[in-house]
Coordinates of N, CA and C in Angstrom, one line a residue:
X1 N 75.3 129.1 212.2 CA 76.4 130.0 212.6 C 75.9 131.4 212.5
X2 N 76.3 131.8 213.7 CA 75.6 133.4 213.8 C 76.4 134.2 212.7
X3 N 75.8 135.2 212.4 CA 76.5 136.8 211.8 C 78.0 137.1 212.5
X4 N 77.3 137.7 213.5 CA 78.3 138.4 214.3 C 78.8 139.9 213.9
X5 N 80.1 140.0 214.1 CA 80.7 141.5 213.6 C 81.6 141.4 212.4
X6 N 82.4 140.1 211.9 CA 83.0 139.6 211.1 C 82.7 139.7 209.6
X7 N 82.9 140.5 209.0 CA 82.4 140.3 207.6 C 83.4 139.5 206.7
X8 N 82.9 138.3 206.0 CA 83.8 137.4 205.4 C 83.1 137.9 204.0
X9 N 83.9 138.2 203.4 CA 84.1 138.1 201.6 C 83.1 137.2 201.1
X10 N 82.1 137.3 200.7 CA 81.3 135.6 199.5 C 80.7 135.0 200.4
X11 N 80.8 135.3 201.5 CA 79.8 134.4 202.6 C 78.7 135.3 203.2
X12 N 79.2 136.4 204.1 CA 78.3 137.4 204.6 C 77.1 137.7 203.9
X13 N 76.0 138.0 204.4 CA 75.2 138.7 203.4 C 75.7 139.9 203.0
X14 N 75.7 140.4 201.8 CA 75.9 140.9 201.0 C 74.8 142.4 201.2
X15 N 75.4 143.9 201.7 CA 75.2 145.1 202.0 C 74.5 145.7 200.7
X16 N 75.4 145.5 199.8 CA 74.8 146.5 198.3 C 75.2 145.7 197.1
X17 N 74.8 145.8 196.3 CA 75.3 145.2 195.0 C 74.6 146.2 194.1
X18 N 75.6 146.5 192.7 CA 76.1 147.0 191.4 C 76.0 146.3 190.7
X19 N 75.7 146.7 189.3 CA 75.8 146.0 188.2 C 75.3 146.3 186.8
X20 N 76.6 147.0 186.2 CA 76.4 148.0 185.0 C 77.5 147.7 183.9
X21 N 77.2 148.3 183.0 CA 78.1 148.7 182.0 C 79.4 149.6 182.3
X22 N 80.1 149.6 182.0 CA 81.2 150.7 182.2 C 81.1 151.8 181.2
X23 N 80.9 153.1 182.0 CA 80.5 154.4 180.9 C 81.9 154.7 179.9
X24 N 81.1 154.9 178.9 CA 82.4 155.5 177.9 C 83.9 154.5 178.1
X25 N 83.6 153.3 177.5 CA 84.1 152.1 177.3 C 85.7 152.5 176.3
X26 N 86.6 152.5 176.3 CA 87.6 152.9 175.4 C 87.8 151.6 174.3
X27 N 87.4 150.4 175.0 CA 87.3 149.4 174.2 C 86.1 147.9 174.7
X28 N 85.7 147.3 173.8 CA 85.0 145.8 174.2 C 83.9 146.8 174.8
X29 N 82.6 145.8 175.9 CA 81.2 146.2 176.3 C 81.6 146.1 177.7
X30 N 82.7 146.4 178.5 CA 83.2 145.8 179.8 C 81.7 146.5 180.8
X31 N 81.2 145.0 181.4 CA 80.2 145.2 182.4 C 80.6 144.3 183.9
X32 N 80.5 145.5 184.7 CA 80.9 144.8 186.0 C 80.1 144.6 187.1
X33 N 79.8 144.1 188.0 CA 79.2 143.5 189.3 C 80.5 144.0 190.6
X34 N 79.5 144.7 191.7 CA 80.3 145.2 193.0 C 79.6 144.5 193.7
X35 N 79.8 143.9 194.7 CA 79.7 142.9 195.6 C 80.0 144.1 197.0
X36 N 79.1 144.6 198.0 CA 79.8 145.3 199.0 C 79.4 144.4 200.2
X37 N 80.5 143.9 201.2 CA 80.1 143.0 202.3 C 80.1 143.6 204.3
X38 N 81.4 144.4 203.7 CA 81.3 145.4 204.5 C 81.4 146.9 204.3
X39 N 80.6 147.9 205.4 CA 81.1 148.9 205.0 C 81.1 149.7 206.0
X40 N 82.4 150.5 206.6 CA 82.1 151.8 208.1 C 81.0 152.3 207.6
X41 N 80.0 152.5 209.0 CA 79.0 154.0 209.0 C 79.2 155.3 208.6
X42 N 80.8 155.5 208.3 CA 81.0 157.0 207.8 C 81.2 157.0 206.3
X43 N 80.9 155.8 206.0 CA 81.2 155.9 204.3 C 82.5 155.2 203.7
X44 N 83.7 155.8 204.6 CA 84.6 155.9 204.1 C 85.4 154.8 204.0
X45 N 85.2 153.5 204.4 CA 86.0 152.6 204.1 C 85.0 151.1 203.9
X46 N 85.6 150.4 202.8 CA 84.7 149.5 202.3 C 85.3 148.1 202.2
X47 N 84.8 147.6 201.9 CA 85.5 145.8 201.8 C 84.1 144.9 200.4
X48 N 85.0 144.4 199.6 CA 83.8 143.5 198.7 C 84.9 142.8 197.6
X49 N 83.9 142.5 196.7 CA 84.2 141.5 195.6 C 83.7 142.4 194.3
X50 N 84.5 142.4 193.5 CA 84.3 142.8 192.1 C 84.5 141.9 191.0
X51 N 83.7 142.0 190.1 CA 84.5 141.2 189.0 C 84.1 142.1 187.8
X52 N 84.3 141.8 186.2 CA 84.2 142.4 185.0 C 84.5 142.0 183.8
X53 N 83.7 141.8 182.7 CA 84.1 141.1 181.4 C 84.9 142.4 180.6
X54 N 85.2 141.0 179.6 CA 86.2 142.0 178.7 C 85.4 143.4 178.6
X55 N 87.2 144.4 178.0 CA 87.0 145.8 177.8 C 87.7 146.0 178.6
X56 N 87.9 148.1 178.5 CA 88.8 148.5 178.7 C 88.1 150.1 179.2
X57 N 88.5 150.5 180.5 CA 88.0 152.0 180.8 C 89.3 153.1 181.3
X58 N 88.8 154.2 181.1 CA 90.1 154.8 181.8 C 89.1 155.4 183.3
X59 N 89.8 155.5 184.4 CA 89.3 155.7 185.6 C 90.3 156.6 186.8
X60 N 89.6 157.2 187.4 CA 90.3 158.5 188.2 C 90.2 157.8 189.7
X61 N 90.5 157.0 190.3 CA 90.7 156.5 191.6 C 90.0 157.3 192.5
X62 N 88.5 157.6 192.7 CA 88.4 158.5 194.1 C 88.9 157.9 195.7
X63 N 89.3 156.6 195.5 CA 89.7 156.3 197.0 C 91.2 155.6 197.0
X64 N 91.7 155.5 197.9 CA 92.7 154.6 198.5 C 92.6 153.1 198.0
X65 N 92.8 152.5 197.2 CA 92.3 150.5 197.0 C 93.4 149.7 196.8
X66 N 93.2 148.5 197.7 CA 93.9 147.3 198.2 C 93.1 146.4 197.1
X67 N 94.1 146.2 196.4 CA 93.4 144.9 195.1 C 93.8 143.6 195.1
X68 N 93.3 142.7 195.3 CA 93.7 141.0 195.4 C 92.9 140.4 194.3
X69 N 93.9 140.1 192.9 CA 93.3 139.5 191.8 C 92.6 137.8 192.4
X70 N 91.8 137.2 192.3 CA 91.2 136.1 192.4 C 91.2 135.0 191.3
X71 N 90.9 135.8 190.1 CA 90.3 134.9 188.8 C 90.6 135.9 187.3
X72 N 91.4 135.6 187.0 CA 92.0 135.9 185.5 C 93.0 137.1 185.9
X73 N 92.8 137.7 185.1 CA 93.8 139.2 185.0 C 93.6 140.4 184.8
X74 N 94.4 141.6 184.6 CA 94.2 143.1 184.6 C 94.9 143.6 184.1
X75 N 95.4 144.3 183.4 CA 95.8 145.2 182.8 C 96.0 146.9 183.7
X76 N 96.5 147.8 184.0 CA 96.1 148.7 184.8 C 97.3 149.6 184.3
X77 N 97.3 150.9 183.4 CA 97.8 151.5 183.0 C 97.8 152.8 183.5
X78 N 99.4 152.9 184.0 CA 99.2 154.6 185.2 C 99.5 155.8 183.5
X79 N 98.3 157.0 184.0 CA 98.4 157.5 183.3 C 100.0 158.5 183.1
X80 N 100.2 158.4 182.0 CA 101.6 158.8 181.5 C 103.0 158.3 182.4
X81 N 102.6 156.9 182.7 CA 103.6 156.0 183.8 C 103.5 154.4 183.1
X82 N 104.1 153.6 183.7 CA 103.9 152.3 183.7 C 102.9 151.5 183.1
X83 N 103.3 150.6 182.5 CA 101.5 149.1 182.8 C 102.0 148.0 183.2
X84 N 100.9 148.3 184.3 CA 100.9 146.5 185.2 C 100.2 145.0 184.7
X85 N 100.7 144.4 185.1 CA 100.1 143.7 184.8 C 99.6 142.6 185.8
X86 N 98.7 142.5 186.2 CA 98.3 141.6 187.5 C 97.4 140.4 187.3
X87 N 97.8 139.0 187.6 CA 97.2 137.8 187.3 C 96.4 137.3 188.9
X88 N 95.8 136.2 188.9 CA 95.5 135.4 189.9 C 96.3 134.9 190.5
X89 N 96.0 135.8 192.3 CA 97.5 135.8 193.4 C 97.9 136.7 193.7
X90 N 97.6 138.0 192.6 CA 98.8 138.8 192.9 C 97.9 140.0 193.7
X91 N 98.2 141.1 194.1 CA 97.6 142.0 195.0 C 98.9 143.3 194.5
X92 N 98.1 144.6 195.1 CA 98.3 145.7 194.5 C 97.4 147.0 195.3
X93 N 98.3 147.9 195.4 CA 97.4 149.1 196.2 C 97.7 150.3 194.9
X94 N 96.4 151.0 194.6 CA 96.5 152.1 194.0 C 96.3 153.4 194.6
X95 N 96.5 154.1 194.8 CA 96.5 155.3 195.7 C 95.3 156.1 195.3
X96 N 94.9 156.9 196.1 CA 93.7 158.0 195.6 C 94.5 159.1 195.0
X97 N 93.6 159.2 193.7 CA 93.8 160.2 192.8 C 94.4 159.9 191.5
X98 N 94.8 158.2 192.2 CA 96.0 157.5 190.4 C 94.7 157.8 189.4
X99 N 95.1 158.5 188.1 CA 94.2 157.9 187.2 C 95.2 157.2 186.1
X100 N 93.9 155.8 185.7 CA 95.1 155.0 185.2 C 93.7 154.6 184.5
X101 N 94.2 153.3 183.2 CA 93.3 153.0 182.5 C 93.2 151.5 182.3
X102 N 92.2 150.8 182.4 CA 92.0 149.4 183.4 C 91.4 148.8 182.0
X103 N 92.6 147.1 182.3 CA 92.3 146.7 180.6 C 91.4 145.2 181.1
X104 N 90.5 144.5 181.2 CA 90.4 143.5 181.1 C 90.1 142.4 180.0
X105 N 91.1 141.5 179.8 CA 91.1 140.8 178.4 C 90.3 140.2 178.0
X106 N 89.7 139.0 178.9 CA 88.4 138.5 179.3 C 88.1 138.7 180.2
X107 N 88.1 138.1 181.6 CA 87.3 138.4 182.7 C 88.5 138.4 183.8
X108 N 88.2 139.2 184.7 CA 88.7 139.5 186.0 C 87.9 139.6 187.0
X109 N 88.2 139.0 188.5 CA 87.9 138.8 189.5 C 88.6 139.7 190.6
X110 N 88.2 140.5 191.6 CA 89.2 140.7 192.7 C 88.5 141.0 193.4
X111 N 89.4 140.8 195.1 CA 88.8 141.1 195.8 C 89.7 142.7 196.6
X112 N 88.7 143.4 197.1 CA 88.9 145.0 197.2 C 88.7 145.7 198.5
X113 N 89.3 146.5 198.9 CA 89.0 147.2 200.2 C 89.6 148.7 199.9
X114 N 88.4 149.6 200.0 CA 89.0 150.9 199.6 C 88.6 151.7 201.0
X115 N 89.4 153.0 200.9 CA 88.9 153.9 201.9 C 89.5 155.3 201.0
X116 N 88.1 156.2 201.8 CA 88.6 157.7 200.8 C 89.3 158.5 201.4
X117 N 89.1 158.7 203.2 CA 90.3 159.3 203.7 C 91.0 158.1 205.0
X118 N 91.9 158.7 205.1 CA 92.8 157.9 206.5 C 92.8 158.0 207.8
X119 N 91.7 159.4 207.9 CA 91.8 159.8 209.0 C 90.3 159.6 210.1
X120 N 90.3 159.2 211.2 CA 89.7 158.3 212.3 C 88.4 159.2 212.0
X121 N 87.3 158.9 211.9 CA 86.4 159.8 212.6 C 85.6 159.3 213.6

């Protein structure tokens, strides 16, 4: 089966991969893996697979993200707002600029598509 133009999630070869600790941990050793499969030439819009063991970070959204839990759950606390809670199935968009504080109990899976602006270039 060829390539082609199609980037499928876990199948494509795989563009970039991550895989660190989470800085300044608010709780647990939470270390995660970024999976990137696709990505526009301008940077700005991305598609991959994330996952992350337990712990807990707080984080400043630099982009637009479309979240589709896969495998366990999340926690996702809007700062001075709401907490979500999101299991396997469920999907979610956070806007650029939410900062919110991301709990994972044990492990979470998702699959992700961000972009930092909207606009065509």
């Amino acid at each position: 089966m060829s390539e082609g133009k199609i980037a499928v999630l876990g199948k494509t070869k795989v563009l970039h991969h991550t895989a660190a600790a989470k800085l300044n941990p608010k709780s647990g050793e939470p270390f995660a893996n970024n999976w990137t499969y696709y990505e526009h030439s301008s940077g700005n819009f991305k598609a991959g697979i994330w996952d992350c063991t337990k712990g807990s970070w707080e984080h400043n959204h630099p982009k637009l993200e479309f979240c589709y839990i896969v495998e366990g759950s999340v926690k996702v606390i809007e700062e001075g707002g709401p907490t979500h809670v999101f299991n396997a199935g469920d999907s979610f968009v956070v806007p650029r600029g939410t900062r919110v504080t991301w709990v994972v109990e044990e492990y979470a899976k998702k699959l992700f598509v961000s972009a930092a602006s909207l606009e065509m270039e």
